[in-house]
Amino acid sequence: CNELAKKHGAVSVAVEHRFYGTSIPKGGLVGPNLPFLSTDQNLEDTKAIIDLLNPDKARRVLTFGGSYSGGTASWFRTHYPETTFASLSSSGVINAIIDFTEFDASATETLQGYEAYPKCFETLLQAIDGIDYLSINELEDLKASPFNASNLVRTRHGDSDFFYMVADAIAMAVQYGHKQKLCEAMGDVDAEPINALASFIKDFYGPTFQGQAFYDT
């Protein structure tokens, strides 16, 4: 986006979502504050910033984003058509669905039907089952090594955070077109399935992926 902005002489502005980064209200994530953590409030914040930066509407404004921010970009265009010229929504999440299992089902079907690596899904399943059946102490040891997630050892939500990280690492590889790299790693016959998965995550996403704040409640 920065390159496109330079090319067209545009100003690129990233709006921080309230309750994230430094936009934390007094008291933080407490009950009385949570009604103000909503998509509607995010849209209002965005409009306030646009009105501040473009008070005379001298510039054409395009809202853009991906995933949730892609959804908000399209919603903003719908709610405030007079404020924006256009919207670019990449993989926009525009429908809120409770118990949305179709994403997992799609990833599962993709890996099960991957003819180039017919054992990939089975090996992944062995790794996940192996993690699920570990004792509490074994799981804590696994977080530290080989998964490099010591920050999730013996924390209040460490187990949930860890399981989310593992599932997300697998799902994102399929979702964003890297199933071959995932299945190449899981096809290593000399590696135990859990270790193969840990190695893939470290090699593909980087050694600090598991320990970053995104997967730490």
Backbone as numpy.savetxt, mean C-alpha at the origin, in Angstrom:
# Nx Ny Nz CAx CAy CAz Cx Cy Cz
5.47 12.81 -12.34 4.65 14.02 -12.34 5.51 15.28 -12.34
6.62 15.24 -11.62 7.49 16.41 -11.59 8.05 16.72 -12.98
8.38 15.65 -13.72 8.90 15.86 -15.06 7.84 16.46 -15.98
6.61 15.98 -15.85 5.52 16.54 -16.66 5.26 17.99 -16.28
5.35 18.28 -14.98 5.13 19.65 -14.52 6.18 20.58 -15.12
7.44 20.15 -15.12 8.50 20.97 -15.70 8.27 21.18 -17.19
7.87 20.11 -17.87 7.67 20.18 -19.32 6.60 21.18 -19.69
5.52 21.25 -18.89 4.38 22.10 -19.24 4.32 23.39 -18.42
5.39 23.66 -17.65 5.41 24.87 -16.86 4.36 24.89 -15.77
4.08 23.73 -15.20 3.05 23.61 -14.18 3.65 23.61 -12.78
2.79 23.81 -11.82 3.17 23.70 -10.41 2.59 22.40 -9.87
3.45 21.56 -9.30 3.00 20.29 -8.75 2.94 20.40 -7.23
1.78 20.13 -6.66 1.57 20.27 -5.22 1.08 18.94 -4.64
1.76 18.47 -3.61 1.33 17.25 -2.92 0.61 17.66 -1.64
-0.63 17.26 -1.53 -1.44 17.60 -0.35 -1.33 16.48 0.69
-0.92 16.85 1.88 -0.83 15.84 2.95 -2.20 15.59 3.55
-2.58 14.32 3.63 -3.87 13.93 4.21 -3.86 14.17 5.71
-4.90 14.80 6.20 -4.98 15.03 7.64 -4.86 13.72 8.42
-4.26 13.81 9.59 -3.97 12.68 10.48 -2.75 11.88 10.02
-2.08 12.32 8.94 -0.88 11.65 8.48 0.29 12.64 8.54
1.52 12.11 8.57 2.68 12.97 8.61 2.64 13.90 9.80
2.77 15.20 9.54 2.72 16.18 10.62 1.31 16.73 10.84
0.36 16.26 10.04 -1.02 16.77 10.14 -1.83 15.99 11.18
-1.28 15.92 12.37 -1.95 15.21 13.47 -2.60 16.22 14.39
-3.90 16.10 14.67 -4.55 17.07 15.54 -4.14 16.87 17.00
-4.40 17.84 17.81 -4.10 17.75 19.23 -4.84 16.57 19.85
-4.13 15.70 20.52 -4.74 14.51 21.10 -4.52 13.27 20.26
-4.22 13.45 18.95 -3.93 12.31 18.10 -5.15 11.47 17.77
-4.93 10.15 17.62 -6.00 9.24 17.20 -6.87 8.83 18.39
-7.62 9.77 18.90 -8.55 9.51 19.99 -9.96 9.63 19.47
-10.89 8.99 20.17 -12.27 8.92 19.72 -12.89 10.23 19.27
-12.79 11.29 20.07 -13.43 12.55 19.68 -12.87 13.15 18.38
-11.63 12.78 18.03 -11.03 13.32 16.80 -11.41 12.53 15.55
-11.74 11.25 15.70 -11.89 10.38 14.54 -13.00 10.78 13.57
-14.10 11.41 14.03 -15.09 11.86 13.04 -14.53 12.83 12.01
-13.40 13.44 12.32 -12.79 14.40 11.40 -11.77 13.74 10.47
-11.58 12.43 10.62 -10.70 11.68 9.72 -11.59 11.00 8.68
-11.86 11.70 7.60 -12.78 11.16 6.59 -12.38 11.65 5.21
-12.90 10.96 4.21 -12.65 11.37 2.83 -13.24 12.75 2.56
-14.43 13.02 3.10 -15.05 14.32 2.88 -14.17 15.45 3.41
-13.59 15.22 4.59 -12.71 16.25 5.15 -11.46 16.42 4.29
-10.96 15.31 3.75 -9.79 15.37 2.87 -10.09 16.20 1.63
-11.27 16.02 1.07 -11.66 16.79 -0.11 -11.75 18.28 0.23
-12.30 18.58 1.41 -12.41 19.98 1.83 -11.03 20.60 2.03
-10.11 19.83 2.62 -8.74 20.33 2.80 -8.10 20.63 1.46
-8.29 19.71 0.50 -7.71 19.89 -0.82 -8.26 21.13 -1.51
-9.57 21.31 -1.38 -10.18 22.49 -2.00 -9.66 23.78 -1.37
-9.49 23.77 -0.05 -8.98 24.96 0.63 -7.58 25.31 0.13
-6.75 24.29 -0.09 -5.38 24.53 -0.57 -5.40 25.05 -2.01
-6.24 24.45 -2.85 -6.34 24.91 -4.24 -6.82 26.36 -4.29
-7.83 26.68 -3.48 -8.36 28.05 -3.46 -7.30 29.05 -2.99
-6.45 28.58 -2.07 -5.38 29.44 -1.57 -4.32 29.70 -2.63
-3.97 28.64 -3.37 -2.90 28.75 -4.36 -3.39 29.30 -5.71
-4.68 29.18 -5.96 -5.22 29.60 -7.26 -6.49 30.42 -7.05
-6.38 31.52 -6.29 -7.58 32.25 -5.87 -8.39 32.84 -7.03
-7.71 33.22 -8.08 -8.42 33.84 -9.21 -8.73 32.85 -10.32
-8.43 31.57 -10.05 -8.65 30.51 -11.04 -7.94 30.82 -12.36
-6.75 31.40 -12.23 -5.97 31.76 -13.41 -5.32 30.53 -14.03
-5.10 29.52 -13.24 -4.48 28.29 -13.74 -5.50 27.17 -13.83
-5.30 26.30 -14.80 -6.10 25.09 -14.87 -5.55 24.09 -13.85
-6.43 23.51 -13.07 -6.02 22.59 -12.01 -6.39 21.16 -12.38
-5.42 20.27 -12.30 -5.67 18.84 -12.51 -5.40 18.12 -11.20
-6.34 17.34 -10.75 -6.11 16.50 -9.57 -5.68 15.12 -10.07
-4.69 14.55 -9.39 -4.21 13.23 -9.81 -3.75 12.44 -8.60
-3.76 11.12 -8.75 -3.30 10.26 -7.67 -3.48 8.81 -8.05
-2.99 7.93 -7.18 -3.11 6.50 -7.40 -3.68 5.80 -6.19
-4.46 4.74 -6.43 -5.09 3.97 -5.36 -6.09 4.87 -4.62
-5.94 5.01 -3.30 -6.90 5.84 -2.56 -6.87 7.29 -3.04
-5.66 7.82 -3.25 -5.58 9.21 -3.74 -6.12 9.32 -5.16
-6.09 8.21 -5.91 -6.72 8.20 -7.23 -8.23 8.33 -7.10
-8.77 7.63 -6.11 -10.20 7.75 -5.84 -10.58 9.16 -5.43
-9.77 9.75 -4.53 -10.10 11.10 -4.08 -9.95 12.11 -5.20
-9.01 11.86 -6.12 -8.86 12.76 -7.27 -10.13 12.76 -8.12
-10.70 11.57 -8.34 -11.92 11.50 -9.16 -13.12 12.05 -8.40
-13.18 11.77 -7.07 -14.29 12.31 -6.27 -14.23 13.83 -6.24
-13.02 14.38 -6.15 -12.87 15.83 -6.12 -13.41 16.45 -7.40
-13.08 15.83 -8.51 -13.55 16.34 -9.80 -15.08 16.31 -9.85
-15.67 15.26 -9.29 -17.13 15.12 -9.28 -17.79 16.16 -8.38
-17.19 16.38 -7.20 -17.78 17.31 -6.23 -17.52 18.77 -6.58
-16.35 19.05 -7.17 -15.99 20.44 -7.43 -15.55 20.61 -8.90
-16.47 20.41 -9.83 -16.11 20.52 -11.25 -15.68 21.93 -11.63
-16.13 22.93 -10.86 -15.76 24.31 -11.18 -14.34 24.64 -10.70
-13.80 23.79 -9.84 -12.47 24.05 -9.28 -11.38 23.39 -10.10
-11.72 22.29 -10.75 -10.71 21.53 -11.50 -11.07 21.45 -12.98
-10.02 21.36 -13.79 -10.19 21.23 -15.24 -10.33 19.76 -15.62
-9.61 18.88 -14.90 -9.64 17.46 -15.20 -9.09 16.68 -14.00
-9.24 15.36 -14.08 -8.73 14.50 -13.03 -8.10 13.26 -13.65
-6.97 12.83 -13.07 -6.32 11.60 -13.49 -6.33 10.63 -12.31
-7.08 9.56 -12.44 -7.20 8.58 -11.37 -6.54 7.28 -11.80
-5.42 6.95 -11.19 -4.69 5.72 -11.50 -5.02 4.66 -10.47
-5.62 3.56 -10.93 -6.05 2.48 -10.02 -6.91 3.05 -8.90
-7.78 3.96 -9.26 -8.58 4.64 -8.25 -9.53 3.70 -7.52
-9.51 3.77 -6.20 -10.43 2.99 -5.37 -11.68 3.84 -5.19
-12.70 3.55 -5.96 -13.87 4.42 -5.98 -15.11 3.78 -5.34
-15.06 2.48 -5.06 -16.18 1.82 -4.41 -15.70 1.19 -3.11
-16.35 1.55 -2.01 -16.01 0.97 -0.72 -16.81 -0.32 -0.53
-16.11 -1.45 -0.49 -16.77 -2.75 -0.39 -16.32 -3.43 0.90
-17.27 -3.80 1.73 -16.97 -4.50 2.99 -16.65 -5.96 2.69
-15.63 -6.50 3.39 -15.22 -7.90 3.18 -14.88 -8.15 1.71
-14.03 -7.32 1.16 -13.65 -7.42 -0.24 -12.62 -8.53 -0.42
-13.06 -9.69 -0.86 -12.19 -10.86 -1.00 -11.75 -11.10 -2.44
-12.37 -10.37 -3.38 -12.08 -10.62 -4.79 -10.63 -10.34 -5.16
-10.01 -9.38 -4.48 -8.60 -9.08 -4.76 -7.73 -10.30 -4.46
-7.93 -10.89 -3.28 -7.16 -12.07 -2.91 -7.46 -13.23 -3.86
-8.73 -13.37 -4.22 -9.12 -14.46 -5.12 -8.45 -14.29 -6.48
-8.36 -13.05 -6.96 -7.73 -12.79 -8.25 -6.25 -13.14 -8.22
-5.55 -12.74 -7.15 -4.12 -13.06 -7.03 -3.91 -14.57 -6.94
-4.80 -15.23 -6.20 -4.70 -16.69 -6.06 -4.87 -17.39 -7.40
-5.90 -16.98 -8.14 -6.16 -17.60 -9.45 -5.00 -17.35 -10.42
-4.41 -16.17 -10.34 -3.28 -15.83 -11.21 -2.10 -16.77 -10.95
-1.78 -16.98 -9.68 -0.64 -17.83 -9.34 -0.94 -19.30 -9.57
-2.17 -19.71 -9.31 -2.53 -21.12 -9.54 -2.48 -21.47 -11.01
-2.78 -20.51 -11.86 -2.80 -20.78 -13.30 -1.53 -20.38 -14.03
-0.47 -20.09 -13.28 0.78 -19.64 -13.88 1.56 -20.85 -14.39
1.38 -21.16 -15.67 1.93 -22.39 -16.25 3.45 -22.41 -16.26
4.09 -21.24 -16.35 5.55 -21.20 -16.39 6.17 -21.65 -15.08
5.42 -21.48 -13.98 5.91 -21.87 -12.65 4.77 -22.60 -11.92
4.48 -23.82 -12.29 3.32 -24.53 -11.73 3.42 -24.82 -10.24
4.63 -24.80 -9.67 4.81 -25.08 -8.25 4.81 -23.82 -7.38
4.73 -22.66 -8.02 4.87 -21.40 -7.29 3.83 -21.23 -6.20
2.57 -21.40 -6.56 1.50 -21.19 -5.59 1.62 -22.19 -4.44
1.92 -23.43 -4.76 2.05 -24.46 -3.74 3.18 -24.13 -2.75
4.29 -23.63 -3.27 5.41 -23.27 -2.41 5.07 -22.07 -1.54
4.38 -21.11 -2.11 3.93 -19.95 -1.33 3.00 -20.39 -0.20
2.11 -21.30 -0.52 1.17 -21.80 0.47 1.91 -22.50 1.61
2.95 -23.25 1.26 3.76 -23.92 2.28 4.43 -22.90 3.19
4.91 -21.81 2.59 5.56 -20.77 3.39 4.57 -20.11 4.34
3.39 -19.78 3.83 2.38 -19.12 4.66 1.88 -20.05 5.76
1.61 -21.32 5.40 1.19 -22.29 6.41 2.28 -22.49 7.46
3.53 -22.51 7.00 4.63 -22.68 7.94 4.69 -21.54 8.95
4.46 -20.32 8.48 4.46 -19.16 9.38 3.27 -19.23 10.34
2.11 -19.63 9.82 0.91 -19.70 10.64 1.04 -20.68 11.80
1.79 -21.75 11.60 1.88 -22.80 12.62 3.07 -22.66 13.55
3.79 -21.55 13.47 4.90 -21.33 14.38 4.40 -21.01 15.79
5.17 -21.37 16.77 4.85 -20.97 18.15 5.12 -19.48 18.31
4.69 -18.92 19.43 4.89 -17.49 19.67 6.37 -17.14 19.64
7.17 -17.93 20.32 8.61 -17.65 20.36 9.26 -17.84 19.00
8.83 -18.86 18.27 9.39 -19.11 16.94 9.05 -17.95 15.98
7.83 -17.44 16.11 7.41 -16.33 15.25 8.23 -15.08 15.56
8.47 -14.82 16.84 9.26 -13.65 17.20 10.68 -13.77 16.66
11.24 -14.96 16.71 12.59 -15.18 16.17 12.60 -14.97 14.65
11.51 -15.42 14.00 11.43 -15.30 12.54 11.38 -13.84 12.10
10.66 -13.03 12.87 10.58 -11.61 12.53 11.98 -10.99 12.49
12.76 -11.32 13.49 14.11 -10.73 13.57 15.01 -11.26 12.46
14.92 -12.54 12.21 15.75 -13.17 11.16 15.02 -14.41 10.67
14.80 -14.52 9.38 15.43 -13.78 8.27 14.63 -12.59 7.74
13.54 -12.18 8.42 12.68 -11.16 7.83 13.10 -9.73 8.14
14.09 -9.55 8.99 14.62 -8.21 9.28 13.52 -7.26 9.74
12.65 -7.75 10.63 11.56 -6.92 11.16 11.60 -6.94 12.69
12.77 -6.65 13.23 12.94 -6.66 14.69 12.04 -5.65 15.38
11.65 -4.60 14.65 10.77 -3.59 15.24 9.39 -4.14 15.55
9.05 -5.31 15.02 7.73 -5.91 15.26 7.79 -7.04 16.29
8.94 -7.19 16.93 9.10 -8.23 17.95 8.53 -7.74 19.27
7.58 -8.51 19.80 6.97 -8.25 21.11 6.38 -6.84 21.22
5.70 -6.42 20.16 4.94 -5.18 20.21 3.46 -5.54 20.21
2.65 -4.57 20.56 1.22 -4.84 20.77 0.54 -5.41 19.53
0.87 -4.88 18.38 0.24 -5.33 17.14 1.27 -5.96 16.19
2.38 -6.39 16.75 3.47 -6.89 15.92 3.11 -8.06 15.04
2.31 -8.99 15.57 1.93 -10.16 14.77 1.07 -9.75 13.58
0.05 -8.94 13.84 -0.84 -8.50 12.76 -0.08 -7.70 11.72
0.81 -6.81 12.18 1.61 -6.02 11.26 2.49 -6.91 10.40
3.07 -7.93 11.02 3.97 -8.83 10.29 3.20 -9.63 9.24
2.06 -10.18 9.62 1.26 -10.96 8.68 0.81 -10.08 7.51
0.46 -8.84 7.80 0.04 -7.91 6.76 1.19 -7.64 5.79
2.39 -7.44 6.35 3.55 -7.17 5.51 3.83 -8.33 4.56
3.78 -9.56 5.09 4.06 -10.73 4.26 3.02 -10.86 3.15
1.75 -10.72 3.51 0.68 -10.83 2.52 0.77 -9.73 1.48
1.09 -8.52 1.92 1.17 -7.39 1.00 2.33 -7.55 0.03
3.45 -8.08 0.51 4.61 -8.27 -0.35 4.29 -9.24 -1.48
3.55 -10.28 -1.16 3.15 -11.26 -2.18 2.14 -10.64 -3.15
1.11 -10.01 -2.58 0.02 -9.48 -3.40 0.50 -8.38 -4.34
1.36 -7.49 -3.85 1.83 -6.39 -4.69 2.67 -6.89 -5.87
3.42 -7.96 -5.64 4.22 -8.51 -6.73 3.32 -8.99 -7.87
2.19 -9.60 -7.50 1.23 -10.07 -8.51 0.49 -8.89 -9.13
0.03 -7.98 -8.28 -0.79 -6.86 -8.73 -0.06 -5.96 -9.72
1.23 -5.75 -9.50 1.97 -4.79 -10.32 2.88 -5.46 -11.35
2.53 -6.69 -11.73 3.16 -7.32 -12.88 4.51 -7.97 -12.63
4.79 -8.38 -11.39 6.09 -8.99 -11.09 5.95 -10.43 -10.58
4.91 -11.12 -11.03 4.72 -12.49 -10.57 5.88 -13.39 -10.98
6.52 -13.08 -12.11 7.64 -13.91 -12.55 8.78 -13.85 -11.54
9.13 -12.66 -11.07 10.20 -12.53 -10.10 9.85 -13.24 -8.80
8.59 -13.13 -8.38 8.13 -13.81 -7.17 8.28 -15.32 -7.33
7.81 -15.82 -8.44 7.81 -17.27 -8.63 9.20 -17.82 -8.94
10.05 -17.00 -9.52 11.44 -17.42 -9.68 12.08 -17.64 -8.31
11.80 -16.73 -7.39 12.36 -16.85 -6.04 11.78 -18.04 -5.30
10.49 -18.26 -5.46 9.84 -19.37 -4.75 10.13 -20.71 -5.41
10.72 -20.67 -6.58 11.07 -21.91 -7.26 12.47 -22.40 -6.94
13.16 -21.73 -6.02 14.51 -22.12 -5.61 14.44 -23.42 -4.83
14.81 -24.53 -5.46 14.63 -25.85 -4.83 15.55 -26.05 -3.64
16.59 -25.21 -3.53 17.53 -25.38 -2.42 17.11 -24.58 -1.19
16.06 -23.78 -1.33 15.64 -22.93 -0.21 14.37 -23.47 0.44
14.33 -23.42 1.75 13.11 -23.76 2.48 12.08 -22.67 2.18
10.79 -23.00 2.02 9.80 -22.02 1.55 9.78 -20.71 2.33
9.84 -20.76 3.65 9.81 -19.51 4.42 11.04 -18.67 4.13
12.20 -19.31 4.08 13.43 -18.58 3.80 13.43 -18.02 2.38
12.86 -18.78 1.45 12.77 -18.31 0.06 11.91 -17.05 -0.01
10.80 -17.04 0.74 9.92 -15.88 0.74 10.61 -14.68 1.38
11.31 -14.92 2.48 12.03 -13.83 3.15 13.10 -13.25 2.23
13.80 -14.11 1.50 14.83 -13.65 0.57 14.23 -12.83 -0.56
13.09 -13.28 -1.08 12.43 -12.53 -2.15 12.07 -11.13 -1.68
11.46 -11.02 -0.50 11.04 -9.71 0.01 12.25 -8.80 0.18
13.32 -9.32 0.74 14.52 -8.51 0.95 15.14 -8.09 -0.37
15.26 -9.02 -1.31 15.91 -8.72 -2.58 15.06 -7.83 -3.48
13.75 -8.06 -3.49 12.88 -7.34 -4.42 12.51 -5.95 -3.91
12.19 -5.85 -2.62 11.74 -4.58 -2.06 12.83 -3.81 -1.31
13.94 -4.48 -1.02 15.01 -3.83 -0.28 15.07 -4.33 1.15
16.24 -4.27 1.77 16.43 -4.85 3.10 15.67 -4.16 4.23
15.20 -2.93 4.00 14.48 -2.21 5.06 12.97 -2.26 4.89
12.50 -2.95 3.86 11.06 -2.99 3.56 10.26 -3.49 4.75
10.71 -4.59 5.38 9.95 -5.19 6.44 9.88 -4.32 7.69
10.91 -3.52 7.90 10.97 -2.75 9.14 10.49 -1.32 9.02
9.98 -0.92 7.84 9.56 0.47 7.68 8.25 0.74 8.42
8.00 2.01 8.64 6.85 2.41 9.44 5.52 2.00 8.84
5.48 1.83 7.51 4.21 1.48 6.86 3.65 0.17 7.42
4.53 -0.73 7.83 4.08 -2.01 8.39 4.28 -2.06 9.90
4.27 -0.94 10.54 4.43 -0.88 11.99 3.34 0.03 12.56
2.34 -0.59 13.18 1.21 0.19 13.71 1.65 1.35 14.59
